[in-house]
N, CA, C and O atoms as CSV, one atom per row, in Angstrom:
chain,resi,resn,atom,element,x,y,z
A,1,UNK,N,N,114.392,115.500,86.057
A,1,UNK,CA,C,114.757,116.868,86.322
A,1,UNK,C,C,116.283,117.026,86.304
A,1,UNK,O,O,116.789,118.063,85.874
A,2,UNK,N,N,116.917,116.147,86.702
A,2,UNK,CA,C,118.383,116.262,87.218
A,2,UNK,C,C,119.488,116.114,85.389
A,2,UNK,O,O,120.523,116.670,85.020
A,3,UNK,N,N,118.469,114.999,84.657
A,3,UNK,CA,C,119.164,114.984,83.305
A,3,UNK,C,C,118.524,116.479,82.545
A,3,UNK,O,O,119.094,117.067,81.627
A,4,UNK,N,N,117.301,116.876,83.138
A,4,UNK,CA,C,117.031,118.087,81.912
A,4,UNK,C,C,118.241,119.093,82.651
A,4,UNK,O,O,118.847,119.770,81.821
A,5,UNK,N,N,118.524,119.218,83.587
A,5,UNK,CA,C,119.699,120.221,84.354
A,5,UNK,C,C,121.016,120.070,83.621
A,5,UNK,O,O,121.678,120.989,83.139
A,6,UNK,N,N,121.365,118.486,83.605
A,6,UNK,CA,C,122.537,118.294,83.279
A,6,UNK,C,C,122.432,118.697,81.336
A,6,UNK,O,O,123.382,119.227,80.759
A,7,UNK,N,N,121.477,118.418,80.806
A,7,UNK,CA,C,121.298,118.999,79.517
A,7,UNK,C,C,121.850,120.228,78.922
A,7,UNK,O,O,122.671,120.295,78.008
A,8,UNK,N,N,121.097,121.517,79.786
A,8,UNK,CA,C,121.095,122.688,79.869
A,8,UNK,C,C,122.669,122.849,80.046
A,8,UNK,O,O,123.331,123.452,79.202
A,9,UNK,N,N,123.182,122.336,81.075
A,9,UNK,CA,C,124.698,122.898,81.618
A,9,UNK,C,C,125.656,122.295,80.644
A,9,UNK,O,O,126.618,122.979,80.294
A,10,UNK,N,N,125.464,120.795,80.052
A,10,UNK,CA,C,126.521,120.573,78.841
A,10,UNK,C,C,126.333,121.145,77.476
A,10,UNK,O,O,127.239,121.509,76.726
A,11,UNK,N,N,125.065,121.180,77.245
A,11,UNK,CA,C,124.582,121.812,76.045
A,11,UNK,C,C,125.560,123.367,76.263
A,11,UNK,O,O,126.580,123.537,75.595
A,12,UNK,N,N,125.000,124.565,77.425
A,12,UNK,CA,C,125.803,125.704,77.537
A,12,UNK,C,C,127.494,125.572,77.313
A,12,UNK,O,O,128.158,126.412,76.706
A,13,UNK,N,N,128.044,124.324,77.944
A,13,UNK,CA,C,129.381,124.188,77.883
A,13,UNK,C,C,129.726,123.697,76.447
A,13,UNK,O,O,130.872,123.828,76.018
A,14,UNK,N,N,128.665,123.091,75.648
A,14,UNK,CA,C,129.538,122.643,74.119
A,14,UNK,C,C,129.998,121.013,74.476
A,14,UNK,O,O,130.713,120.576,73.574
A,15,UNK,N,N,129.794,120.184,75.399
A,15,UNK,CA,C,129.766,118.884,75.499
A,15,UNK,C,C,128.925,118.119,75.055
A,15,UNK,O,O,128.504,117.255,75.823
A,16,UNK,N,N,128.381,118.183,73.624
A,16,UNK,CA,C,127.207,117.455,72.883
A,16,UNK,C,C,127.411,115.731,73.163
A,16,UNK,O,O,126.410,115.102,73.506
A,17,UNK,N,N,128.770,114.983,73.001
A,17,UNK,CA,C,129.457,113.639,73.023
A,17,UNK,C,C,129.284,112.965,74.648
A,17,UNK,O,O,129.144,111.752,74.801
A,18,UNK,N,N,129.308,113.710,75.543
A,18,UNK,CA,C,128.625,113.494,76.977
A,18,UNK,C,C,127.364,112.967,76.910
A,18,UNK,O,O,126.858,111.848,76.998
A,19,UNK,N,N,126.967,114.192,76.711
A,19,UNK,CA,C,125.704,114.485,76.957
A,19,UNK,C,C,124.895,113.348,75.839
A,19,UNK,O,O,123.858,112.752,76.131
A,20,UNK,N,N,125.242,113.286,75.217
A,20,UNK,CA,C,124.402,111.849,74.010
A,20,UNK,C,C,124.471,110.464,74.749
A,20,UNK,O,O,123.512,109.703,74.876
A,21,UNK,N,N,125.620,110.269,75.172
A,21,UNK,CA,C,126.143,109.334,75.634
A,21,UNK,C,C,125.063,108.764,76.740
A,21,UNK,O,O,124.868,107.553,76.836
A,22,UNK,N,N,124.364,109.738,77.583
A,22,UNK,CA,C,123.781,109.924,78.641
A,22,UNK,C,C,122.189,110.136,78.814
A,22,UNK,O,O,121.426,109.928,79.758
A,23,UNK,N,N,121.988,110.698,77.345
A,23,UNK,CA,C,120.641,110.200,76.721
A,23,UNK,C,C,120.362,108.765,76.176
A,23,UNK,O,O,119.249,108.243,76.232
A,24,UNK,N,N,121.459,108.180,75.649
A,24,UNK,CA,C,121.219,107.101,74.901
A,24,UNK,C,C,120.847,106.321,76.169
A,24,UNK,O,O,119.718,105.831,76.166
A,25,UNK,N,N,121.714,106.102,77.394
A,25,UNK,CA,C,121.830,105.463,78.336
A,25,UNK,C,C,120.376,105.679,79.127
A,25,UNK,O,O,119.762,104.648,79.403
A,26,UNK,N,N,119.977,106.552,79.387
A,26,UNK,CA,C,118.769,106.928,79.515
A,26,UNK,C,C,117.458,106.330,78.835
A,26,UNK,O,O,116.339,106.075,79.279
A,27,UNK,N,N,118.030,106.214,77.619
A,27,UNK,CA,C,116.670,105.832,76.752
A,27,UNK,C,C,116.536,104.794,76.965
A,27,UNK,O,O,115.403,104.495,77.341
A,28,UNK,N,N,117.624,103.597,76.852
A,28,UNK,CA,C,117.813,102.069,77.072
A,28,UNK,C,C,117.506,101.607,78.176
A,28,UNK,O,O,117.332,100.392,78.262
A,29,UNK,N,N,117.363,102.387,79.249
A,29,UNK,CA,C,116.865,102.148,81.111
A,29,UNK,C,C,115.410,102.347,80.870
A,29,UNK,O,O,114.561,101.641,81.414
A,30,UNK,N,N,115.074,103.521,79.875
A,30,UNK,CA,C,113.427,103.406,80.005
A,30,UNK,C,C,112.682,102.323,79.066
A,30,UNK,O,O,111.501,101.977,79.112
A,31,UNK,N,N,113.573,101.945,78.315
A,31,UNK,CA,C,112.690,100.773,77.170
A,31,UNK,C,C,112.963,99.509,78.272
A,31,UNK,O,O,112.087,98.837,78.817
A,32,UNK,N,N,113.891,99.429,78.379
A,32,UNK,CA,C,114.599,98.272,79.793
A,32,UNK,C,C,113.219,97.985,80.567
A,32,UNK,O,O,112.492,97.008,80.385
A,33,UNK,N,N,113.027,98.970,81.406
A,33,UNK,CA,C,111.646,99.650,82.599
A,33,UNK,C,C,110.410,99.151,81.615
A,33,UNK,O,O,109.621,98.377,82.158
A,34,UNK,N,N,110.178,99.453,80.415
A,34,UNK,CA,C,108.752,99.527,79.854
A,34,UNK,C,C,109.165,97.655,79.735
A,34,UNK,O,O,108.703,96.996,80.667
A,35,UNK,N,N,109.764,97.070,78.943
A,35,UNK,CA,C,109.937,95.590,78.831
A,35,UNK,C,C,109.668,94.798,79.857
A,35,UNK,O,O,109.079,93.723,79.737
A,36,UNK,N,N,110.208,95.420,81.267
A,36,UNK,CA,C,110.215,94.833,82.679
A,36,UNK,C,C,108.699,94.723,83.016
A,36,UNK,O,O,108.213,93.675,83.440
A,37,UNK,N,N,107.828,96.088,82.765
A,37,UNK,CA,C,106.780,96.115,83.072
A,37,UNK,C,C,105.401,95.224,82.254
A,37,UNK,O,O,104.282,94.912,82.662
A,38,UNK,N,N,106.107,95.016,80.937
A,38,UNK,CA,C,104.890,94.142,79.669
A,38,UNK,C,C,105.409,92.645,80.557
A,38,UNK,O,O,104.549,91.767,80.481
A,39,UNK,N,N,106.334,92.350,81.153
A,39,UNK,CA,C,107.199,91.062,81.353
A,39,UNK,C,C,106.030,90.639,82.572
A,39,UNK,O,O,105.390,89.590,82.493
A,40,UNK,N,N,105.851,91.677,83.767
A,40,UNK,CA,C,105.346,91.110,84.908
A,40,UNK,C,C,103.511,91.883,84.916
A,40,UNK,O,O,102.616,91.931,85.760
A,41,UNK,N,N,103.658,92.348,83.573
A,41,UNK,CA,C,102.113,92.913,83.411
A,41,UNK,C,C,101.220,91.445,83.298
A,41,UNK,O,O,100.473,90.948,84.140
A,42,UNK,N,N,101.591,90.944,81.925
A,42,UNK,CA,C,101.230,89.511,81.327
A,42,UNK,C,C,101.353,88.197,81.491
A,42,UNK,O,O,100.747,87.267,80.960
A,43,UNK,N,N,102.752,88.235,82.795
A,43,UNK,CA,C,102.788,87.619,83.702
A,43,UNK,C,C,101.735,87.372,84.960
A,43,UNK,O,O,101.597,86.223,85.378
A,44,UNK,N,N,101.007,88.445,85.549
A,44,UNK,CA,C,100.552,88.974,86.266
A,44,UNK,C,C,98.810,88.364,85.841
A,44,UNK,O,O,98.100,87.874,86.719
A,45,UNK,N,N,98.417,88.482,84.628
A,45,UNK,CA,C,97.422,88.119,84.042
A,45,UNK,C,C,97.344,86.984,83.692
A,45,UNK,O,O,96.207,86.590,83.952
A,46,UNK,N,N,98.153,85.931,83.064
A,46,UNK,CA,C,98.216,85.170,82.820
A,46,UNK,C,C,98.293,84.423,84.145
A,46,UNK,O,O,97.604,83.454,83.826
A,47,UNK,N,N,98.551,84.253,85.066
A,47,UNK,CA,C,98.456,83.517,86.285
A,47,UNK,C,C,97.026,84.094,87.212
A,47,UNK,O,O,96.749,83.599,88.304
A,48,UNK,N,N,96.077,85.375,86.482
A,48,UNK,CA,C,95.506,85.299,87.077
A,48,UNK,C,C,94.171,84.215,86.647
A,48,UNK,O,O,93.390,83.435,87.191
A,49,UNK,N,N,94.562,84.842,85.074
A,49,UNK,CA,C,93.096,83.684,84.004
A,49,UNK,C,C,93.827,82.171,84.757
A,49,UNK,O,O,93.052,81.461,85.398
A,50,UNK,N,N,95.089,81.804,84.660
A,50,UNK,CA,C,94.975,80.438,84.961
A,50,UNK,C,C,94.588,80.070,86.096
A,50,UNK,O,O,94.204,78.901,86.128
A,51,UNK,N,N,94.538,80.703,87.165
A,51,UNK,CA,C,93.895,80.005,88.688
A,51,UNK,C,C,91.932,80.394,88.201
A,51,UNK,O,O,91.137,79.464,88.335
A,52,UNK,N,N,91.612,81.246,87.882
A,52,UNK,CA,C,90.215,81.305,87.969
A,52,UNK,C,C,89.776,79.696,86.507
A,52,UNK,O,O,88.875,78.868,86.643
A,53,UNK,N,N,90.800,79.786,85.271
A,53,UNK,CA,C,89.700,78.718,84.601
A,53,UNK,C,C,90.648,77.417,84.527
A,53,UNK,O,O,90.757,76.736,83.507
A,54,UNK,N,N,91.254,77.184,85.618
A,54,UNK,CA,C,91.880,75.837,85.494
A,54,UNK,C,C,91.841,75.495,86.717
A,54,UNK,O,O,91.131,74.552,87.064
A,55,UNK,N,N,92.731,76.323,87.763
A,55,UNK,CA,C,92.437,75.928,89.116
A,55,UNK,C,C,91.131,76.030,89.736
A,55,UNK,O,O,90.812,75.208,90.595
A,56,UNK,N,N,90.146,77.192,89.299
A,56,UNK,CA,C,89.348,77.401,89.629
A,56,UNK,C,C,89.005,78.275,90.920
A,56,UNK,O,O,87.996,78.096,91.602
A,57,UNK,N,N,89.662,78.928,91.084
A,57,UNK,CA,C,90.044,79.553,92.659
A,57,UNK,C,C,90.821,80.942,92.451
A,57,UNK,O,O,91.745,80.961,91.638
A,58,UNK,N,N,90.547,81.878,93.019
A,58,UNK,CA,C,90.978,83.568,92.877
A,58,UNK,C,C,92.468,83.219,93.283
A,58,UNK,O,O,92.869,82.398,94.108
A,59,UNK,N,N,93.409,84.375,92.185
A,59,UNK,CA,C,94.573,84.015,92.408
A,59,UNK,C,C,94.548,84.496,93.788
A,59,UNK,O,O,94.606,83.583,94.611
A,60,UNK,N,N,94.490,85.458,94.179
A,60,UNK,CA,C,94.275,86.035,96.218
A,60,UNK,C,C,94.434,84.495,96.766
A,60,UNK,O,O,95.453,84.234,97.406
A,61,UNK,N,N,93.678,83.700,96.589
A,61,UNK,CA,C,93.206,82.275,97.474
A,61,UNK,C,C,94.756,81.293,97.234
A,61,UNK,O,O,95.306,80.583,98.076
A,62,UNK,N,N,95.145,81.528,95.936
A,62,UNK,CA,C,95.764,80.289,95.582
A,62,UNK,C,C,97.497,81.064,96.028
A,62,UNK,O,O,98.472,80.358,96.283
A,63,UNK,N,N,97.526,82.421,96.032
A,63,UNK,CA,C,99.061,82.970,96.528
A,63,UNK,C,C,98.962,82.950,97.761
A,63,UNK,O,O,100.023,83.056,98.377
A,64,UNK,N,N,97.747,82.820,98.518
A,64,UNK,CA,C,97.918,83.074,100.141
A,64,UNK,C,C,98.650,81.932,100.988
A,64,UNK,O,O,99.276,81.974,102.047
A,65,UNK,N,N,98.298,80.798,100.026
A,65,UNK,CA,C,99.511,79.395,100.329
A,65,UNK,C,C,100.914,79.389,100.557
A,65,UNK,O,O,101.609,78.506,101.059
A,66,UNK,N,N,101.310,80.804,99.997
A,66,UNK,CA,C,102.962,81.286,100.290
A,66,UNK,C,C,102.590,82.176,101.271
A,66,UNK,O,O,101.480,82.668,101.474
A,67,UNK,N,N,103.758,82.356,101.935
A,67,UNK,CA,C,104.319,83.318,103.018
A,67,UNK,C,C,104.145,84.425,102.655
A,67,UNK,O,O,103.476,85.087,103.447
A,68,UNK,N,N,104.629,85.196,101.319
A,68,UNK,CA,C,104.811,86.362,101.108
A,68,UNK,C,C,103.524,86.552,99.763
A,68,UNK,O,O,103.484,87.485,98.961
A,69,UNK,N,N,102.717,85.569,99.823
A,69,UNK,CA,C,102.051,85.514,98.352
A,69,UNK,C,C,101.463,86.673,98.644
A,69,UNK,O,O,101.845,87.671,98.032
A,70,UNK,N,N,100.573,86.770,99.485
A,70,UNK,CA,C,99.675,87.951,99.495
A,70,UNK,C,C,100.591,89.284,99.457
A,70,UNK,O,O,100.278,90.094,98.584
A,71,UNK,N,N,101.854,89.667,100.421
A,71,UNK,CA,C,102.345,91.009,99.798
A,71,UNK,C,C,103.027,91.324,98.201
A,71,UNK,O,O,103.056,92.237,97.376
A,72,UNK,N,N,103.442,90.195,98.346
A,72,UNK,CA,C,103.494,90.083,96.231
A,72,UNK,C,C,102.566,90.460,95.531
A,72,UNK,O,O,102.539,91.541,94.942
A,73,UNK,N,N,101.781,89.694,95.516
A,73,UNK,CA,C,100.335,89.912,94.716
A,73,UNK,C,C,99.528,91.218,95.034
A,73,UNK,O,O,98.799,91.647,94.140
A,74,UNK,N,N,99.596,91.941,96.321
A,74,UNK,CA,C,99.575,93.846,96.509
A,74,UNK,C,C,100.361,94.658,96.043
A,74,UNK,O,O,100.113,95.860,95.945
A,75,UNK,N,N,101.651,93.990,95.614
A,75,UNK,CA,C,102.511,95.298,95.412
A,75,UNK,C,C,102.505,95.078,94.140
A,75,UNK,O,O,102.937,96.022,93.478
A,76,UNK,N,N,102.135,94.077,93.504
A,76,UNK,CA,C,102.116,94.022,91.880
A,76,UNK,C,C,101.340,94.168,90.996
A,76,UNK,O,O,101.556,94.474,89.823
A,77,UNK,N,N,100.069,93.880,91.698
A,77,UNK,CA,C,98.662,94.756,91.202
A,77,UNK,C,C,98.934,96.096,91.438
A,77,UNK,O,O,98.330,96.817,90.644
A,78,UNK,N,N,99.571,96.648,92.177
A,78,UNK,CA,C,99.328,98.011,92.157
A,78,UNK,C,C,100.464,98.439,91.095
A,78,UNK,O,O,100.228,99.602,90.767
A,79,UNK,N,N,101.460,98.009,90.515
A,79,UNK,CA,C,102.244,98.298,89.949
A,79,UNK,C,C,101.647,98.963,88.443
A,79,UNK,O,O,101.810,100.007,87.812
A,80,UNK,N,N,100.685,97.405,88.255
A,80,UNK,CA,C,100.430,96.493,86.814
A,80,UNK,C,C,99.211,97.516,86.594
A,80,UNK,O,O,98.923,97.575,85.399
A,81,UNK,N,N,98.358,98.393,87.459
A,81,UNK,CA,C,97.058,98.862,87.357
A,81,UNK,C,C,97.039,100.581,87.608
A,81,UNK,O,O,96.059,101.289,87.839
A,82,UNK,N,N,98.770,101.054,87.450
A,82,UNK,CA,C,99.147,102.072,87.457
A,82,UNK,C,C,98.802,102.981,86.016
A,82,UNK,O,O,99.694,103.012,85.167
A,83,UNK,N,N,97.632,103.647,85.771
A,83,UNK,CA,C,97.423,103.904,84.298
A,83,UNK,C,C,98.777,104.860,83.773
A,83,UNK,O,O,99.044,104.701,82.582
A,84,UNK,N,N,99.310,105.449,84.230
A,84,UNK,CA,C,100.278,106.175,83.796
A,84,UNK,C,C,101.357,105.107,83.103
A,84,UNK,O,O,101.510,104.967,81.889
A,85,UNK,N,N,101.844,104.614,83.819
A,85,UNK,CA,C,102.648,102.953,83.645
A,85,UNK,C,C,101.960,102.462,82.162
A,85,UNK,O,O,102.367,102.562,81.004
A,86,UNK,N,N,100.729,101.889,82.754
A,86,UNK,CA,C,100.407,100.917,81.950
A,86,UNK,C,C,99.700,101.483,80.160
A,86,UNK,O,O,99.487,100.813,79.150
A,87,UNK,N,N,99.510,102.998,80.446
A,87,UNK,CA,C,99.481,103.842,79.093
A,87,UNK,C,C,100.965,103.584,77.858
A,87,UNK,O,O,101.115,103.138,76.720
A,88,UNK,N,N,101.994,104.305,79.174
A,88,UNK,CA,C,103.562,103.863,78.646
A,88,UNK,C,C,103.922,102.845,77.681
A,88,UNK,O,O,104.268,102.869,76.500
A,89,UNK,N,N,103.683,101.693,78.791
A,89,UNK,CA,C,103.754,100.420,78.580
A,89,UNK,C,C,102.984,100.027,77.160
A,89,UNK,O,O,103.641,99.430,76.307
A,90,UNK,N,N,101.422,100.400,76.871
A,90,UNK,CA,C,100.805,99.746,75.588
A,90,UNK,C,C,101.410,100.778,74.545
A,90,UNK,O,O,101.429,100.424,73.366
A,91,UNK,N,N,101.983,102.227,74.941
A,91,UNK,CA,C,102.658,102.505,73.121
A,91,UNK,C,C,103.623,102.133,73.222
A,91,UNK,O,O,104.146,101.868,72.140
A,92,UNK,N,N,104.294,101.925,74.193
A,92,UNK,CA,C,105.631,101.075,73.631
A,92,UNK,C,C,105.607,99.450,72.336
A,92,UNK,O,O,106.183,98.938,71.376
A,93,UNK,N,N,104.267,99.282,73.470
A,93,UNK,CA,C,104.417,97.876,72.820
A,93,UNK,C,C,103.726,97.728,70.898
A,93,UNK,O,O,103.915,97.041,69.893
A,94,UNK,N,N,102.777,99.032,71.428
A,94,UNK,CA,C,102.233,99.241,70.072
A,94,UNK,C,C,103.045,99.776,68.768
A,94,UNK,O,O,102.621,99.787,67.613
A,95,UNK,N,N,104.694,100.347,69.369
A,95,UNK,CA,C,105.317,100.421,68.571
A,95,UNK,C,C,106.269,99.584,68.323
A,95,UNK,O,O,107.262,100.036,67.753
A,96,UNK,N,N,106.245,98.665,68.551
A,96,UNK,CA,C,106.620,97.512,68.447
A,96,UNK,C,C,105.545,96.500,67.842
A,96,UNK,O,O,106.072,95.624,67.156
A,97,UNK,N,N,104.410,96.437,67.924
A,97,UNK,CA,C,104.108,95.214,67.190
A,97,UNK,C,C,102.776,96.269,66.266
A,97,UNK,O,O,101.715,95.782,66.658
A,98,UNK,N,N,102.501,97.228,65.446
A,98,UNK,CA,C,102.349,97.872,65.192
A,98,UNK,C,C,100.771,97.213,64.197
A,98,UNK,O,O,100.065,97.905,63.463
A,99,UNK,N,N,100.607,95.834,64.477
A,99,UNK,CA,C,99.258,95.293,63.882
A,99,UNK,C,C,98.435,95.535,65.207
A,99,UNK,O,O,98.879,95.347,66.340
A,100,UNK,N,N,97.281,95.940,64.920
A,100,UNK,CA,C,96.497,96.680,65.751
A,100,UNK,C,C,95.606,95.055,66.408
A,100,UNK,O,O,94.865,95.140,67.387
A,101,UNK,N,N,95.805,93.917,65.808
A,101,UNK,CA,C,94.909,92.738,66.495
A,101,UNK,C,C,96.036,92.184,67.430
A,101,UNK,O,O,95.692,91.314,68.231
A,102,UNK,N,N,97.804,92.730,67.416
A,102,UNK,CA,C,98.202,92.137,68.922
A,102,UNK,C,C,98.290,93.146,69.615
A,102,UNK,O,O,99.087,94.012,69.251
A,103,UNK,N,N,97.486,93.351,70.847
A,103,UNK,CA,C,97.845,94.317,71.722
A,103,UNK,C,C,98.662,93.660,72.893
A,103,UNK,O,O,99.518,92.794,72.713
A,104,UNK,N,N,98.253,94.240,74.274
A,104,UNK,CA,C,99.334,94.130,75.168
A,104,UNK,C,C,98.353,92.906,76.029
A,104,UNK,O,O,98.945,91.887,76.384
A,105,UNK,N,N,96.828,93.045,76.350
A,105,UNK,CA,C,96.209,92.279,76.446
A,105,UNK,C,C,95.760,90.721,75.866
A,105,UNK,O,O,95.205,89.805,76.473
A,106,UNK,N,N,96.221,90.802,74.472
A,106,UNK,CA,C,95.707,89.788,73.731
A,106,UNK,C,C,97.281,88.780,74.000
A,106,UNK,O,O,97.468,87.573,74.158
A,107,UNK,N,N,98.080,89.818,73.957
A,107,UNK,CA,C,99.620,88.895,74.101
A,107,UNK,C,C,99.758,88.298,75.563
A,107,UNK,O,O,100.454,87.296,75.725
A,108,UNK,N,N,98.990,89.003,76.825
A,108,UNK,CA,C,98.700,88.379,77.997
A,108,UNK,C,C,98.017,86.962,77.746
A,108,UNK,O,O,98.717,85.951,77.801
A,109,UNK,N,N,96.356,86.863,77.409
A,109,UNK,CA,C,96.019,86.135,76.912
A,109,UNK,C,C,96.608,84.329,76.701
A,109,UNK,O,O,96.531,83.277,77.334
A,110,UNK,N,N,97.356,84.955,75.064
A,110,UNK,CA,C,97.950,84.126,74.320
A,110,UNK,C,C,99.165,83.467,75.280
A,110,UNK,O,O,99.883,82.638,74.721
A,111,UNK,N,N,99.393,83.726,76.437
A,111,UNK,CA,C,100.713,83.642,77.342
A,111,UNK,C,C,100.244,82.395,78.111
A,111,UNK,O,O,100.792,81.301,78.248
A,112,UNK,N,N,98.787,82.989,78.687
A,112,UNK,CA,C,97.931,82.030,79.179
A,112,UNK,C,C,98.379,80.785,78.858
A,112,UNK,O,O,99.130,80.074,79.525
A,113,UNK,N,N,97.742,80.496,77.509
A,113,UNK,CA,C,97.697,79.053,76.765
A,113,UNK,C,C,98.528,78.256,77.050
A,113,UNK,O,O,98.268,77.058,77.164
A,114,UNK,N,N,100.342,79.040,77.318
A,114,UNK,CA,C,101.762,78.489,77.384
A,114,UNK,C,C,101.595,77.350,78.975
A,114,UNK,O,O,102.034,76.221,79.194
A,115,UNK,N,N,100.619,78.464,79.977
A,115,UNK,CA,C,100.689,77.646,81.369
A,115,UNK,C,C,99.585,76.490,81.138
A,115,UNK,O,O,99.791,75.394,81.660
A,116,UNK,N,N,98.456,76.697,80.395
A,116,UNK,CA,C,97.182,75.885,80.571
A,116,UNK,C,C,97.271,74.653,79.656
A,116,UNK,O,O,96.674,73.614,79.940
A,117,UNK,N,N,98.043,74.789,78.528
A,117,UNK,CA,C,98.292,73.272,77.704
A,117,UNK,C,C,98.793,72.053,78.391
A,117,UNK,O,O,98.197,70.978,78.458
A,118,UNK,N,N,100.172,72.395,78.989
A,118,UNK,CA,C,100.746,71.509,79.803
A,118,UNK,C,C,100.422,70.948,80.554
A,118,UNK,O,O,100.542,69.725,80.476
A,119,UNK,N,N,99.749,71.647,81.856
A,119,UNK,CA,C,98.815,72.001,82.825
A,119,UNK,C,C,97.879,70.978,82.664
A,119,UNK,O,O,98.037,69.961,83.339
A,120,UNK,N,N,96.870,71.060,81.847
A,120,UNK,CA,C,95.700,70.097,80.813
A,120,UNK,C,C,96.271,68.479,80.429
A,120,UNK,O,O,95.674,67.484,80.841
A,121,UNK,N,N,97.534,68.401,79.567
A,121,UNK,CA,C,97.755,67.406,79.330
A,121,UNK,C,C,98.639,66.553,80.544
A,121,UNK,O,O,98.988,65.373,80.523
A,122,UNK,N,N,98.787,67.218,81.225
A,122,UNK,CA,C,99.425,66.390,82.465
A,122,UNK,C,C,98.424,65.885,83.379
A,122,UNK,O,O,98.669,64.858,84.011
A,123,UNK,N,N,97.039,66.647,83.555
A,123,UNK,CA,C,96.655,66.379,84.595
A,123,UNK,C,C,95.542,65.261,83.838
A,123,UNK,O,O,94.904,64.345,84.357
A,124,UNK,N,N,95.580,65.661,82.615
A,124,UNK,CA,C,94.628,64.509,81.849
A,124,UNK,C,C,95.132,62.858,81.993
A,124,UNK,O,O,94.355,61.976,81.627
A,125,UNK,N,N,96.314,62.555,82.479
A,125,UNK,CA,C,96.568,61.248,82.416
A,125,UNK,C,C,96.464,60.752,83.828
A,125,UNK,O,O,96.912,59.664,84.187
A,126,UNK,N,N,95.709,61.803,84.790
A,126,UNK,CA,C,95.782,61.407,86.235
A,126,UNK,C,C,94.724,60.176,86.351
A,126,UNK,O,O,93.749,60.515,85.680
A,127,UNK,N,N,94.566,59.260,86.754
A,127,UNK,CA,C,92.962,58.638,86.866
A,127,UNK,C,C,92.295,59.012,87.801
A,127,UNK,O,O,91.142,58.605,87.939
């Protein structure tokens, strides 16, 4: 509200070079915001597939081992399960990867693999 105000009043005054300046800056805070949000969306998923098919145990069970796990894990589900957000969030990303077989889910997924390979081959040499 406060940039459509400031719009109106430089636009009336003839300050187009401001006022761009201040959109651009604007635009780069909201792609910034949408990046932040694919960052701890797929984050968010990917640690949840890995405690249910490796650890075997609800991530709830396996964050409650920290101090703050459980208010983390509330305030970030609610973030990550915000449809308004998370609408944002998949055209952004869809305009960005614009093949319709990577979505925002499948790139969660595929993120997975990064924690569960290592994970696998380390614990494979345990006896």
């Amino acid at each position: 509200m406060r940039l459509q105000q400031r719009f109106v009043s430089e636009t009336d005054a003839g300050n187009d070079e401001e006022l761009s300046d201040e959109l651009a800056q604007s635009a780069d805070c909201i792609e910034e915001k949408r990046a932040v949000f694919i960052r701890l969306y797929t984050a968010y998923y990917d640690y949840h597939e890995f405690s249910k098919t490796v650890l075997d145990v609800e991530l709830e069970s396996w964050l409650a081992l920290h101090p703050q796990g459980s208010s983390v894990l509330e305030t970030v589900s609610e973030i990550v399960t915000d449809r308004q957000e998370l609408k944002q969030a998949e055209d952004w990303f869809e305009s960005l990867y614009p093949d319709p077989r990577i979505t925002l889910d499948e790139s969660a997924s595929g993120r997975c693999l990064v924690l569960t390979t290592p994970w696998e081959a380390a614990t494979a040499t345990i006896p």
